[in-house]
Short mmCIF file of N, CA and C in Angstrom, two decimals:
data_model
loop_
_atom_site.label_atom_id
_atom_site.label_comp_id
_atom_site.label_asym_id
_atom_site.label_seq_id
_atom_site.Cartn_x
_atom_site.Cartn_y
_atom_site.Cartn_z
N SER A 123 -4.61 7.78 -10.55
CA SER A 123 -5.94 7.57 -9.99
C SER A 123 -6.95 8.46 -10.70
N GLU A 124 -8.18 8.03 -10.70
CA GLU A 124 -9.24 8.78 -11.37
C GLU A 124 -9.64 10.02 -10.59
N VAL A 125 -9.43 10.03 -9.29
CA VAL A 125 -9.87 11.16 -8.47
C VAL A 125 -9.18 12.46 -8.89
N PRO A 126 -7.84 12.50 -8.99
CA PRO A 126 -7.20 13.74 -9.47
C PRO A 126 -7.58 14.08 -10.91
N PHE A 127 -7.77 13.05 -11.73
CA PHE A 127 -8.20 13.29 -13.12
C PHE A 127 -9.52 14.04 -13.14
N LEU A 128 -10.48 13.56 -12.36
CA LEU A 128 -11.80 14.20 -12.33
C LEU A 128 -11.70 15.64 -11.84
N ALA A 129 -10.85 15.87 -10.86
CA ALA A 129 -10.67 17.23 -10.32
C ALA A 129 -10.15 18.18 -11.39
N GLY A 130 -9.32 17.68 -12.29
CA GLY A 130 -8.74 18.51 -13.32
C GLY A 130 -9.50 18.51 -14.64
N ALA A 131 -10.55 17.71 -14.73
CA ALA A 131 -11.25 17.55 -16.01
C ALA A 131 -12.65 18.15 -16.01
N LYS A 132 -12.94 19.00 -15.06
CA LYS A 132 -14.30 19.54 -14.94
C LYS A 132 -14.77 20.26 -16.19
N GLU A 133 -13.89 21.05 -16.78
CA GLU A 133 -14.28 21.79 -17.99
C GLU A 133 -14.58 20.82 -19.13
N THR A 134 -13.73 19.84 -19.31
CA THR A 134 -13.93 18.85 -20.38
C THR A 134 -15.20 18.05 -20.14
N LEU A 135 -15.41 17.60 -18.91
CA LEU A 135 -16.59 16.78 -18.61
C LEU A 135 -17.88 17.59 -18.73
N SER A 136 -17.79 18.91 -18.59
CA SER A 136 -18.96 19.78 -18.73
C SER A 136 -19.24 20.16 -20.18
N ASP A 137 -18.28 19.91 -21.05
CA ASP A 137 -18.41 20.30 -22.46
C ASP A 137 -19.61 19.60 -23.09
N LYS A 138 -20.46 20.40 -23.72
CA LYS A 138 -21.69 19.85 -24.32
C LYS A 138 -21.41 18.94 -25.52
N THR A 139 -20.20 19.01 -26.09
CA THR A 139 -19.87 18.15 -27.23
C THR A 139 -19.35 16.78 -26.80
N LEU A 140 -19.05 16.62 -25.51
CA LEU A 140 -18.58 15.33 -25.01
C LEU A 140 -19.72 14.33 -25.07
N LYS A 141 -19.47 13.19 -25.69
CA LYS A 141 -20.51 12.17 -25.83
C LYS A 141 -20.32 11.01 -24.88
N GLY A 142 -19.08 10.74 -24.50
CA GLY A 142 -18.84 9.62 -23.61
C GLY A 142 -17.40 9.55 -23.17
N ILE A 143 -17.17 8.61 -22.26
CA ILE A 143 -15.83 8.41 -21.70
C ILE A 143 -15.76 6.98 -21.19
N ILE A 144 -14.56 6.42 -21.17
CA ILE A 144 -14.37 5.08 -20.62
C ILE A 144 -13.36 5.15 -19.48
N PHE A 145 -13.67 4.45 -18.41
CA PHE A 145 -12.79 4.38 -17.26
C PHE A 145 -12.54 2.92 -16.93
N GLU A 146 -11.35 2.61 -16.47
CA GLU A 146 -11.06 1.30 -15.90
C GLU A 146 -11.13 1.49 -14.39
N LEU A 147 -12.13 0.87 -13.77
CA LEU A 147 -12.38 1.07 -12.34
C LEU A 147 -12.43 -0.25 -11.60
N ASP A 148 -11.91 -0.22 -10.39
CA ASP A 148 -11.99 -1.37 -9.49
C ASP A 148 -13.20 -1.14 -8.60
N LYS A 149 -14.17 -2.04 -8.69
CA LYS A 149 -15.41 -1.88 -7.93
C LYS A 149 -15.20 -2.00 -6.42
N LYS A 150 -14.06 -2.52 -6.00
CA LYS A 150 -13.75 -2.62 -4.58
C LYS A 150 -13.00 -1.38 -4.07
N ASP A 151 -12.61 -0.48 -4.98
CA ASP A 151 -11.90 0.73 -4.60
C ASP A 151 -12.80 1.61 -3.74
N LYS A 152 -12.25 2.19 -2.69
CA LYS A 152 -13.03 3.03 -1.78
C LYS A 152 -13.63 4.25 -2.48
N ASN A 153 -13.06 4.66 -3.60
CA ASN A 153 -13.54 5.83 -4.33
C ASN A 153 -14.51 5.50 -5.46
N TYR A 154 -14.82 4.21 -5.66
CA TYR A 154 -15.65 3.80 -6.79
C TYR A 154 -16.98 4.56 -6.82
N GLY A 155 -17.72 4.54 -5.72
CA GLY A 155 -19.03 5.20 -5.68
C GLY A 155 -18.93 6.69 -5.92
N SER A 156 -17.93 7.31 -5.35
CA SER A 156 -17.73 8.74 -5.53
C SER A 156 -17.41 9.09 -6.98
N ILE A 157 -16.60 8.27 -7.62
CA ILE A 157 -16.24 8.49 -9.02
C ILE A 157 -17.48 8.40 -9.90
N VAL A 158 -18.28 7.36 -9.70
CA VAL A 158 -19.50 7.19 -10.50
C VAL A 158 -20.45 8.34 -10.23
N ASP A 159 -20.61 8.75 -8.98
CA ASP A 159 -21.49 9.87 -8.64
C ASP A 159 -21.03 11.16 -9.31
N GLN A 160 -19.72 11.40 -9.32
CA GLN A 160 -19.20 12.62 -9.96
C GLN A 160 -19.49 12.60 -11.46
N LEU A 161 -19.28 11.46 -12.09
CA LEU A 161 -19.55 11.36 -13.52
C LEU A 161 -21.05 11.52 -13.79
N ASN A 162 -21.89 10.95 -12.94
CA ASN A 162 -23.33 11.14 -13.08
C ASN A 162 -23.69 12.62 -12.98
N GLY A 163 -22.98 13.34 -12.11
CA GLY A 163 -23.21 14.77 -11.93
C GLY A 163 -22.91 15.59 -13.18
N PHE A 164 -22.08 15.05 -14.05
CA PHE A 164 -21.78 15.70 -15.33
C PHE A 164 -22.71 15.21 -16.44
N GLY A 165 -23.74 14.44 -16.07
CA GLY A 165 -24.69 13.95 -17.06
C GLY A 165 -24.27 12.67 -17.73
N LEU A 166 -23.26 12.01 -17.19
CA LEU A 166 -22.77 10.75 -17.77
C LEU A 166 -23.37 9.58 -17.00
N SER A 167 -23.85 8.58 -17.74
CA SER A 167 -24.41 7.39 -17.10
C SER A 167 -23.76 6.14 -17.67
N ILE A 168 -23.74 5.09 -16.88
CA ILE A 168 -23.12 3.83 -17.29
C ILE A 168 -23.95 3.18 -18.38
N LYS A 169 -23.30 2.84 -19.48
CA LYS A 169 -23.96 2.16 -20.60
C LYS A 169 -23.40 0.77 -20.84
N GLY A 170 -22.26 0.46 -20.24
CA GLY A 170 -21.67 -0.86 -20.41
C GLY A 170 -20.54 -1.09 -19.43
N GLU A 171 -20.43 -2.32 -18.97
CA GLU A 171 -19.36 -2.72 -18.06
C GLU A 171 -18.75 -4.01 -18.58
N TYR A 172 -17.44 -4.04 -18.70
CA TYR A 172 -16.74 -5.19 -19.25
C TYR A 172 -15.60 -5.57 -18.31
N GLN A 173 -15.70 -6.77 -17.76
CA GLN A 173 -14.70 -7.22 -16.79
C GLN A 173 -13.36 -7.43 -17.47
N VAL A 174 -12.31 -6.96 -16.82
CA VAL A 174 -10.95 -7.15 -17.30
C VAL A 174 -10.59 -8.62 -17.05
N PRO A 175 -10.09 -9.33 -18.06
CA PRO A 175 -9.77 -10.75 -17.88
C PRO A 175 -8.84 -10.97 -16.69
N ASN A 176 -9.14 -12.00 -15.94
CA ASN A 176 -8.36 -12.43 -14.78
C ASN A 176 -8.37 -11.43 -13.63
N GLU A 177 -9.29 -10.50 -13.63
CA GLU A 177 -9.43 -9.50 -12.57
C GLU A 177 -10.89 -9.50 -12.11
N LYS A 178 -11.15 -9.99 -10.93
CA LYS A 178 -12.54 -10.16 -10.47
C LYS A 178 -13.28 -8.86 -10.26
N THR A 179 -12.61 -7.81 -9.85
CA THR A 179 -13.31 -6.57 -9.51
C THR A 179 -12.95 -5.40 -10.42
N LEU A 180 -12.12 -5.63 -11.44
CA LEU A 180 -11.68 -4.56 -12.33
C LEU A 180 -12.51 -4.58 -13.62
N PHE A 181 -13.08 -3.41 -13.95
CA PHE A 181 -13.97 -3.33 -15.11
C PHE A 181 -13.64 -2.12 -15.96
N ASN A 182 -13.78 -2.27 -17.28
CA ASN A 182 -13.79 -1.13 -18.19
C ASN A 182 -15.25 -0.71 -18.25
N ILE A 183 -15.51 0.54 -17.87
CA ILE A 183 -16.88 1.02 -17.77
C ILE A 183 -17.06 2.18 -18.74
N ILE A 184 -18.08 2.05 -19.59
CA ILE A 184 -18.38 3.07 -20.58
C ILE A 184 -19.49 3.96 -20.05
N PHE A 185 -19.22 5.26 -20.06
CA PHE A 185 -20.21 6.26 -19.65
C PHE A 185 -20.59 7.08 -20.88
N TYR A 186 -21.89 7.31 -21.08
CA TYR A 186 -22.37 8.17 -22.15
C TYR A 186 -23.17 9.31 -21.57
N LYS A 187 -23.17 10.45 -22.27
CA LYS A 187 -23.97 11.60 -21.85
C LYS A 187 -25.44 11.26 -22.01
N VAL A 188 -26.18 11.63 -21.01
CA VAL A 188 -27.63 11.46 -21.05
C VAL A 188 -28.20 12.62 -21.86
N SER A 189 -28.97 12.30 -22.87
CA SER A 189 -29.57 13.35 -23.69
C SER A 189 -30.74 13.98 -22.95
N PRO A 190 -30.82 15.30 -22.97
CA PRO A 190 -31.96 15.95 -22.32
C PRO A 190 -33.26 15.52 -22.98
N ALA A 191 -34.28 15.34 -22.18
CA ALA A 191 -35.59 14.89 -22.70
C ALA A 191 -36.31 16.02 -23.41
#
């Protein structure tokens, strides 16, 4: 699950050299909103969503670091 991964990846997700990450997420999962919110909190925003073939709610989601203005 992504939840334990996020808990253990705080240092990596905070790294200023990180440019992006991809997650396979089920939009119907009870943790979906929390996962996206946590990634947003690390400065990552959704840049693309690609539905997994034959899976109505499963998506490969690309997150990129938001560049400071």
